mmCIF file of C-alpha atoms in Angstrom:
data_model
loop_
_atom_site.group_PDB
_atom_site.id
_atom_site.type_symbol
_atom_site.label_atom_id
_atom_site.label_comp_id
_atom_site.label_asym_id
_atom_site.label_seq_id
_atom_site.Cartn_x
_atom_site.Cartn_y
_atom_site.Cartn_z
ATOM 1 C CA UNK A 879 155.309 32.091 46.342
ATOM 2 C CA UNK A 880 157.572 33.352 43.540
ATOM 3 C CA UNK A 881 156.283 35.608 40.771
ATOM 4 C CA UNK A 882 156.163 32.885 38.114
ATOM 5 C CA UNK A 883 154.146 30.541 40.326
ATOM 6 C CA UNK A 884 151.814 33.351 41.389
ATOM 7 C CA UNK A 885 151.101 34.373 37.794
ATOM 8 C CA UNK A 886 150.417 30.747 36.916
ATOM 9 C CA UNK A 887 147.887 30.461 39.760
ATOM 10 C CA UNK A 888 146.250 33.767 38.841
ATOM 11 C CA UNK A 889 145.895 32.587 35.242
ATOM 12 C CA UNK A 890 144.410 29.266 36.355
ATOM 13 C CA UNK A 891 141.838 31.017 38.556
ATOM 14 C CA UNK A 892 141.050 33.485 35.767
ATOM 15 C CA UNK A 893 140.424 30.759 33.181
ATOM 16 C CA UNK A 894 138.172 28.725 35.479
ATOM 17 C CA UNK A 895 136.127 31.534 37.035
ATOM 18 C CA UNK A 896 135.918 33.717 33.926
ATOM 19 C CA UNK A 897 134.383 30.832 31.999
ATOM 20 C CA UNK A 898 131.849 30.279 34.779
ATOM 21 C CA UNK A 899 131.086 33.970 34.956
ATOM 22 C CA UNK A 900 130.640 34.379 31.185
ATOM 23 C CA UNK A 901 128.594 31.228 30.695
ATOM 24 C CA UNK A 902 126.476 31.175 33.810
ATOM 25 C CA UNK A 903 126.473 34.250 36.008
ATOM 26 C CA UNK A 904 126.621 37.236 33.660
ATOM 27 C CA UNK A 905 122.902 37.460 32.981
ATOM 28 C CA UNK A 906 121.892 36.262 36.436
ATOM 29 C CA UNK A 907 124.124 38.805 38.175
ATOM 30 C CA UNK A 908 122.647 41.531 35.985
ATOM 31 C CA UNK A 909 119.073 40.447 36.714
ATOM 32 C CA UNK A 910 119.664 40.080 40.458
ATOM 33 C CA UNK A 911 121.344 43.408 41.108
ATOM 34 C CA UNK A 912 120.872 45.879 38.259
ATOM 35 C CA UNK A 913 118.375 48.649 38.902
ATOM 36 C CA UNK A 914 118.310 48.150 42.666
ATOM 37 C CA UNK A 915 120.099 51.442 43.259
ATOM 38 C CA UNK A 916 118.356 54.756 42.584
ATOM 39 C CA UNK A 917 120.015 58.119 42.161
ATOM 40 C CA UNK A 918 118.547 61.645 42.124
ATOM 41 C CA UNK A 919 118.001 63.036 38.613
ATOM 42 C CA UNK A 920 115.872 66.241 38.741
ATOM 43 C CA UNK A 921 112.783 67.888 40.200
ATOM 44 C CA UNK A 922 109.473 68.493 38.427
ATOM 45 C CA UNK A 923 106.005 69.728 39.316
ATOM 46 C CA UNK A 924 103.863 67.344 41.347
ATOM 47 C CA UNK A 925 101.388 65.284 39.319
ATOM 48 C CA UNK A 926 98.378 63.353 40.547
ATOM 49 C CA UNK A 927 99.489 59.906 41.699
ATOM 50 C CA UNK A 928 103.081 60.895 42.599
ATOM 51 C CA UNK A 929 104.462 59.508 45.858
ATOM 52 C CA UNK A 930 104.184 62.312 48.424
ATOM 53 C CA UNK A 931 107.356 60.963 50.081
ATOM 54 C CA UNK A 932 109.289 62.286 47.058
ATOM 55 C CA UNK A 933 108.170 65.892 47.532
ATOM 56 C CA UNK A 934 111.125 68.282 47.610
ATOM 57 C CA UNK A 935 110.024 70.645 50.371
ATOM 58 C CA UNK A 936 112.747 73.230 49.741
ATOM 59 C CA UNK A 937 111.768 73.701 46.090
ATOM 60 C CA UNK A 938 108.079 73.513 46.987
ATOM 61 C CA UNK A 939 108.495 76.343 49.510
ATOM 62 C CA UNK A 940 110.447 78.451 47.025
ATOM 63 C CA UNK A 941 107.854 78.215 44.219
ATOM 64 C CA UNK A 942 104.811 77.844 46.479
ATOM 65 C CA UNK A 943 103.571 74.814 44.607
ATOM 66 C CA UNK A 944 104.506 71.128 45.052
ATOM 67 C CA UNK A 945 107.564 69.720 43.323
ATOM 68 C CA UNK A 946 108.809 66.124 43.516
ATOM 69 C CA UNK A 947 112.250 64.589 43.170
ATOM 70 C CA UNK A 948 112.732 62.332 40.141
ATOM 71 C CA UNK A 949 115.035 59.323 40.507
ATOM 72 C CA UNK A 950 116.573 57.057 37.903
ATOM 73 C CA UNK A 951 118.215 53.664 38.084
ATOM 74 C CA UNK A 952 121.913 53.775 38.791
ATOM 75 C CA UNK A 953 123.755 52.592 35.719
ATOM 76 C CA UNK A 954 126.920 51.823 37.615
ATOM 77 C CA UNK A 955 127.074 49.631 40.695
ATOM 78 C CA UNK A 956 129.825 48.787 43.139
ATOM 79 C CA UNK A 957 130.583 45.208 44.174
ATOM 80 C CA UNK A 958 132.452 44.909 47.473
ATOM 81 C CA UNK A 959 134.079 41.566 48.278
ATOM 82 C CA UNK A 960 134.679 41.029 51.999
ATOM 83 C CA UNK A 961 136.844 37.922 52.473
ATOM 84 C CA UNK A 962 137.922 36.157 55.661
ATOM 85 C CA UNK A 963 141.668 35.379 55.756
ATOM 86 C CA UNK A 964 141.807 34.185 59.380
ATOM 87 C CA UNK A 965 143.476 30.905 60.319
ATOM 88 C CA UNK A 966 140.282 28.854 60.412
ATOM 89 C CA UNK A 967 139.790 29.264 56.643
ATOM 90 C CA UNK A 968 142.947 27.176 56.101
ATOM 91 C CA UNK A 969 140.954 24.019 56.736
ATOM 92 C CA UNK A 970 139.439 21.458 54.428
ATOM 93 C CA UNK A 971 139.120 17.679 54.469
ATOM 94 C CA UNK A 972 138.251 17.376 50.777
ATOM 95 C CA UNK A 973 140.052 18.644 47.672
ATOM 96 C CA UNK A 974 139.941 22.350 48.596
ATOM 97 C CA UNK A 975 140.520 24.558 51.596
ATOM 98 C CA UNK A 976 137.777 26.970 52.630
ATOM 99 C CA UNK A 977 140.002 29.888 51.639
ATOM 100 C CA UNK A 978 140.487 28.483 48.131
ATOM 101 C CA UNK A 979 136.729 28.271 47.654
ATOM 102 C CA UNK A 980 136.325 31.845 48.940
ATOM 103 C CA UNK A 981 138.931 32.952 46.373
ATOM 104 C CA UNK A 982 137.128 31.225 43.490
ATOM 105 C CA UNK A 983 133.737 32.640 44.475
ATOM 106 C CA UNK A 984 135.259 36.125 44.774
ATOM 107 C CA UNK A 985 136.857 35.849 41.328
ATOM 108 C CA UNK A 986 133.614 34.603 39.742
ATOM 109 C CA UNK A 987 131.634 37.492 41.204
ATOM 110 C CA UNK A 988 134.331 39.975 40.202
ATOM 111 C CA UNK A 989 134.279 38.869 36.558
ATOM 112 C CA UNK A 990 130.461 39.016 36.594
ATOM 113 C CA UNK A 991 130.708 42.638 37.751
ATOM 114 C CA UNK A 992 133.357 43.322 35.086
ATOM 115 C CA UNK A 993 130.906 42.158 32.395
ATOM 116 C CA UNK A 994 128.474 44.811 33.607
ATOM 117 C CA UNK A 995 131.159 47.518 33.783
ATOM 118 C CA UNK A 996 130.758 47.819 37.559
ATOM 119 C CA UNK A 997 133.403 48.741 40.095
ATOM 120 C CA UNK A 998 134.853 46.031 42.338
ATOM 121 C CA UNK A 999 136.590 46.449 45.690
ATOM 122 C CA UNK A 1000 138.150 44.065 48.198
ATOM 123 C CA UNK A 1001 138.414 43.933 51.979
ATOM 124 C CA UNK A 1002 140.440 41.176 53.643
ATOM 125 C CA UNK A 1003 139.968 40.675 57.377
ATOM 126 C CA UNK A 1004 141.091 38.588 60.337
ATOM 127 C CA UNK A 1005 140.487 40.153 63.748
ATOM 128 C CA UNK A 1006 141.376 43.429 62.041
ATOM 129 C CA UNK A 1007 141.155 44.886 58.555
ATOM 130 C CA UNK A 1008 144.182 43.365 56.840
ATOM 131 C CA UNK A 1009 143.781 44.995 53.424
ATOM 132 C CA UNK A 1010 141.382 47.379 51.717
ATOM 133 C CA UNK A 1011 141.424 47.779 47.927
ATOM 134 C CA UNK A 1012 139.123 50.655 46.869
ATOM 135 C CA UNK A 1013 136.551 49.851 44.170
ATOM 136 C CA UNK A 1014 137.695 50.387 40.590
ATOM 137 C CA UNK A 1015 136.863 49.131 37.113
ATOM 138 C CA UNK A 1016 138.819 47.081 34.615
ATOM 139 C CA UNK A 1017 140.386 43.684 34.030
ATOM 140 C CA UNK A 1018 143.797 44.614 35.448
ATOM 141 C CA UNK A 1019 142.116 45.679 38.668
ATOM 142 C CA UNK A 1020 140.254 42.364 38.859
ATOM 143 C CA UNK A 1021 143.502 40.458 38.359
ATOM 144 C CA UNK A 1022 145.083 42.477 41.156
ATOM 145 C CA UNK A 1023 142.216 41.442 43.455
ATOM 146 C CA UNK A 1024 142.761 37.775 42.542
ATOM 147 C CA UNK A 1025 146.503 38.122 43.247
ATOM 148 C CA UNK A 1026 145.761 39.566 46.678
ATOM 149 C CA UNK A 1027 143.333 36.744 47.472
ATOM 150 C CA UNK A 1028 145.930 34.155 46.455
ATOM 151 C CA UNK A 1029 149.080 35.686 47.918
ATOM 152 C CA UNK A 1030 148.129 37.822 50.899
ATOM 153 C CA UNK A 1031 149.553 36.750 54.257
ATOM 154 C CA UNK A 1032 147.528 38.180 57.175
ATOM 155 C CA UNK A 1033 149.199 39.682 60.231
ATOM 156 C CA UNK A 1034 146.785 37.950 62.604
ATOM 157 C CA UNK A 1035 144.969 34.627 62.534
ATOM 158 C CA UNK A 1036 141.964 35.187 64.817
ATOM 159 C CA UNK A 1037 138.592 36.496 63.614
ATOM 160 C CA UNK A 1038 136.539 39.622 64.256
ATOM 161 C CA UNK A 1039 134.005 40.263 61.513
ATOM 162 C CA UNK A 1040 132.379 43.066 63.495
ATOM 163 C CA UNK A 1041 135.501 45.235 63.112
ATOM 164 C CA UNK A 1042 135.554 44.653 59.351
ATOM 165 C CA UNK A 1043 131.888 45.605 58.938
ATOM 166 C CA UNK A 1044 132.313 48.778 61.004
ATOM 167 C CA UNK A 1045 135.290 49.767 58.855
ATOM 168 C CA UNK A 1046 133.339 49.051 55.681
ATOM 169 C CA UNK A 1047 130.474 51.245 56.855
ATOM 170 C CA UNK A 1048 132.910 54.121 57.201
ATOM 171 C CA UNK A 1049 134.534 53.862 53.769
ATOM 172 C CA UNK A 1050 131.547 52.941 51.567
ATOM 173 C CA UNK A 1051 129.702 56.180 50.928
ATOM 174 C CA UNK A 1052 127.358 55.003 48.166
ATOM 175 C CA UNK A 1053 125.048 51.994 48.080
ATOM 176 C CA UNK A 1054 126.961 48.846 47.146
ATOM 177 C CA UNK A 1055 126.513 45.113 46.632
ATOM 178 C CA UNK A 1056 128.432 43.493 49.492
ATOM 179 C CA UNK A 1057 129.383 39.812 49.579
ATOM 180 C CA UNK A 1058 130.802 38.659 52.928
ATOM 181 C CA UNK A 1059 132.614 35.324 52.543
ATOM 182 C CA UNK A 1060 133.765 33.508 55.658
ATOM 183 C CA UNK A 1061 133.329 30.391 57.774
ATOM 184 C CA UNK A 1062 131.693 32.773 60.298
ATOM 185 C CA UNK A 1063 133.372 31.181 63.304
ATOM 186 C CA UNK A 1064 132.743 34.298 65.320
ATOM 187 C CA UNK A 1065 129.735 35.865 67.043
ATOM 188 C CA UNK A 1066 130.507 39.552 67.134
ATOM 189 C CA UNK A 1067 128.837 40.896 64.024
ATOM 190 C CA UNK A 1068 125.042 41.058 64.430
ATOM 191 C CA UNK A 1069 124.762 44.786 65.253
ATOM 192 C CA UNK A 1070 127.291 46.119 62.678
ATOM 193 C CA UNK A 1071 125.684 43.844 60.076
ATOM 194 C CA UNK A 1072 122.294 45.423 60.729
ATOM 195 C CA UNK A 1073 123.832 48.881 60.266
ATOM 196 C CA UNK A 1074 125.455 47.867 56.970
ATOM 197 C CA UNK A 1075 122.254 46.146 55.825
ATOM 198 C CA UNK A 1076 120.226 49.358 56.088
ATOM 199 C CA UNK A 1077 122.250 50.999 53.315
ATOM 200 C CA UNK A 1078 123.823 48.213 51.263
ATOM 201 C CA UNK A 1079 122.678 45.051 49.490
ATOM 202 C CA UNK A 1080 124.414 42.420 51.630
ATOM 203 C CA UNK A 1081 124.871 38.673 51.124
ATOM 204 C CA UNK A 1082 126.750 36.311 53.418
ATOM 205 C CA UNK A 1083 128.375 33.146 52.079
ATOM 206 C CA UNK A 1084 129.215 30.700 54.883
ATOM 207 C CA UNK A 1085 131.804 28.178 53.717
ATOM 208 C CA UNK A 1086 132.155 25.187 56.029
ATOM 209 C CA UNK A 1087 133.536 21.635 56.009
ATOM 210 C CA UNK A 1088 131.642 18.458 56.856
ATOM 211 C CA UNK A 1089 134.117 17.664 59.666
ATOM 212 C CA UNK A 1090 133.076 20.896 61.359
ATOM 213 C CA UNK A 1091 129.565 19.563 61.695
ATOM 214 C CA UNK A 1092 130.302 16.186 63.224
ATOM 215 C CA UNK A 1093 133.456 14.829 64.863
ATOM 216 C CA UNK A 1094 134.124 11.156 64.021
ATOM 217 C CA UNK A 1095 135.009 8.676 66.765
ATOM 218 C CA UNK A 1096 138.728 8.001 66.231
ATOM 219 C CA UNK A 1097 140.104 7.748 69.773
ATOM 220 C CA UNK A 1098 142.787 10.175 70.997
ATOM 221 C CA UNK A 1099 143.550 12.671 68.230
ATOM 222 C CA UNK A 1100 145.931 15.700 68.293
ATOM 223 C CA UNK A 1101 144.204 18.943 67.253
ATOM 224 C CA UNK A 1102 145.687 22.339 66.463
ATOM 225 C CA UNK A 1103 143.661 25.550 66.596
ATOM 226 C CA UNK A 1104 144.567 27.359 63.369
ATOM 227 C CA UNK A 1105 143.748 30.740 64.900
ATOM 228 C CA UNK A 1106 145.470 30.521 68.293
ATOM 229 C CA UNK A 1107 148.141 27.961 67.408
ATOM 230 C CA UNK A 1108 147.349 25.941 70.537
ATOM 231 C CA UNK A 1109 147.554 22.150 70.374
ATOM 232 C CA UNK A 1110 145.751 19.596 72.484
ATOM 233 C CA UNK A 1111 144.793 15.933 72.503
ATOM 234 C CA UNK A 1112 141.054 15.313 72.085
ATOM 235 C CA UNK A 1113 139.316 12.077 73.020
ATOM 236 C CA UNK A 1114 137.021 11.766 70.035
ATOM 237 C CA UNK A 1115 135.590 8.522 71.405
ATOM 238 C CA UNK A 1116 133.838 10.520 74.121
ATOM 239 C CA UNK A 1117 130.154 11.050 73.314
ATOM 240 C CA UNK A 1118 130.042 14.273 75.373
ATOM 241 C CA UNK A 1119 133.074 15.687 73.494
ATOM 242 C CA UNK A 1120 131.456 14.953 70.135
ATOM 243 C CA UNK A 1121 128.149 16.418 71.325
ATOM 244 C CA UNK A 1122 129.777 19.657 72.504
ATOM 245 C CA UNK A 1123 131.768 19.898 69.273
ATOM 246 C CA UNK A 1124 128.637 19.526 67.136
ATOM 247 C CA UNK A 1125 126.677 21.962 69.340
ATOM 248 C CA UNK A 1126 129.355 24.664 68.984
ATOM 249 C CA UNK A 1127 129.232 24.574 65.182
ATOM 250 C CA UNK A 1128 125.442 24.307 65.152
ATOM 251 C CA UNK A 1129 125.255 27.482 67.257
ATOM 252 C CA UNK A 1130 127.603 29.275 64.849
ATOM 253 C CA UNK A 1131 125.430 28.282 61.883
ATOM 254 C CA UNK A 1132 122.257 29.427 63.673
ATOM 255 C CA UNK A 1133 123.854 32.754 64.651
ATOM 256 C CA UNK A 1134 124.854 33.308 61.014
ATOM 257 C CA UNK A 1135 121.367 32.621 59.685
ATOM 258 C CA UNK A 1136 119.630 34.635 62.407
ATOM 259 C CA UNK A 1137 121.985 37.617 62.027
ATOM 260 C CA UNK A 1138 121.573 37.889 58.259
ATOM 261 C CA UNK A 1139 117.793 37.439 58.507
ATOM 262 C CA UNK A 1140 117.531 40.265 61.062
ATOM 263 C CA UNK A 1141 119.661 42.484 58.816
ATOM 264 C CA UNK A 1142 117.340 41.744 55.856
ATOM 265 C CA UNK A 1143 120.371 40.322 54.046
ATOM 266 C CA UNK A 1144 120.836 37.257 51.873
ATOM 267 C CA UNK A 1145 122.546 34.123 53.195
ATOM 268 C CA UNK A 1146 124.141 31.123 51.476
ATOM 269 C CA UNK A 1147 125.419 27.988 53.232
ATOM 270 C CA UNK A 1148 128.103 26.201 51.230
ATOM 271 C CA UNK A 1149 129.783 22.947 52.239
ATOM 272 C CA UNK A 1150 133.263 22.410 50.773
ATOM 273 C CA UNK A 1151 132.083 19.369 48.785
ATOM 274 C CA UNK A 1152 129.195 21.273 47.187
ATOM 275 C CA UNK A 1153 129.260 22.961 43.790
ATOM 276 C CA UNK A 1154 129.354 26.697 44.495
ATOM 277 C CA UNK A 1155 128.225 27.389 40.917
ATOM 278 C CA UNK A 1156 124.883 25.698 41.570
ATOM 279 C CA UNK A 1157 124.459 27.432 44.940
ATOM 280 C CA UNK A 1158 125.173 30.918 43.592
ATOM 281 C CA UNK A 1159 123.016 30.447 40.512
ATOM 282 C CA UNK A 1160 120.091 29.260 42.630
ATOM 283 C CA UNK A 1161 120.515 32.247 44.915
ATOM 284 C CA UNK A 1162 120.547 34.716 42.018
ATOM 285 C CA UNK A 1163 117.404 33.164 40.524
ATOM 286 C CA UNK A 1164 115.519 33.432 43.829
ATOM 287 C CA UNK A 1165 116.212 37.141 44.259
#
């Protein structure tokens, strides 16, 4: 992609997602996430009714009377976008590929965070961490993130979300809002997700296509695995083939839902034909 074409695509994404963010998500994003983080402010003498779990035992021992820690809402939050760039996201039977939808959702969330003067970071992953952009503020930083989402070419095409989550746990020192966007065609992430979920506010967005749910009967059809590059002829007229195909994707969807529930994290299922604006807005309102 040459520079002129890239800038044109960035501008197109900016116009579409910024309008959505300004008109729809600004207030909802603020309501859903602001005030969820607490930071230490000061200590003061214990008063009747204070939570004993907030007692500062070091200060209490020094002055020989109880003191408690006082916390205040964090005024600045960090939004971390974790986006799947593996080969399987380059699939879509409708107007958009899964990766294009992931890019638009990421941009919409980023502009929502920009409205609230929050930092935004980006992690792109395949079966390894492909790119990490540390959280920063500002419009130029957001546009850089959009450029990376549009232009980045991963080194590998297979998927390992567990590696990405472990890496994220090591680099994110403060509590953050984490959106993991993927088709979740992997089953290696339950434990690292639980670790991340203990510290951060995590939401998973599973983007899938209708043809991944049910294989139509079309006779002998050539298929190519976007992650391994292998090609094979599949007899789609076979009932057992279609049953196994549907079962595989049903198991992936169940693993996704179960994993995020166990991690006390949010989860959104989004089919490529659905309006992601409606899905995100509904999710924010339910929080």
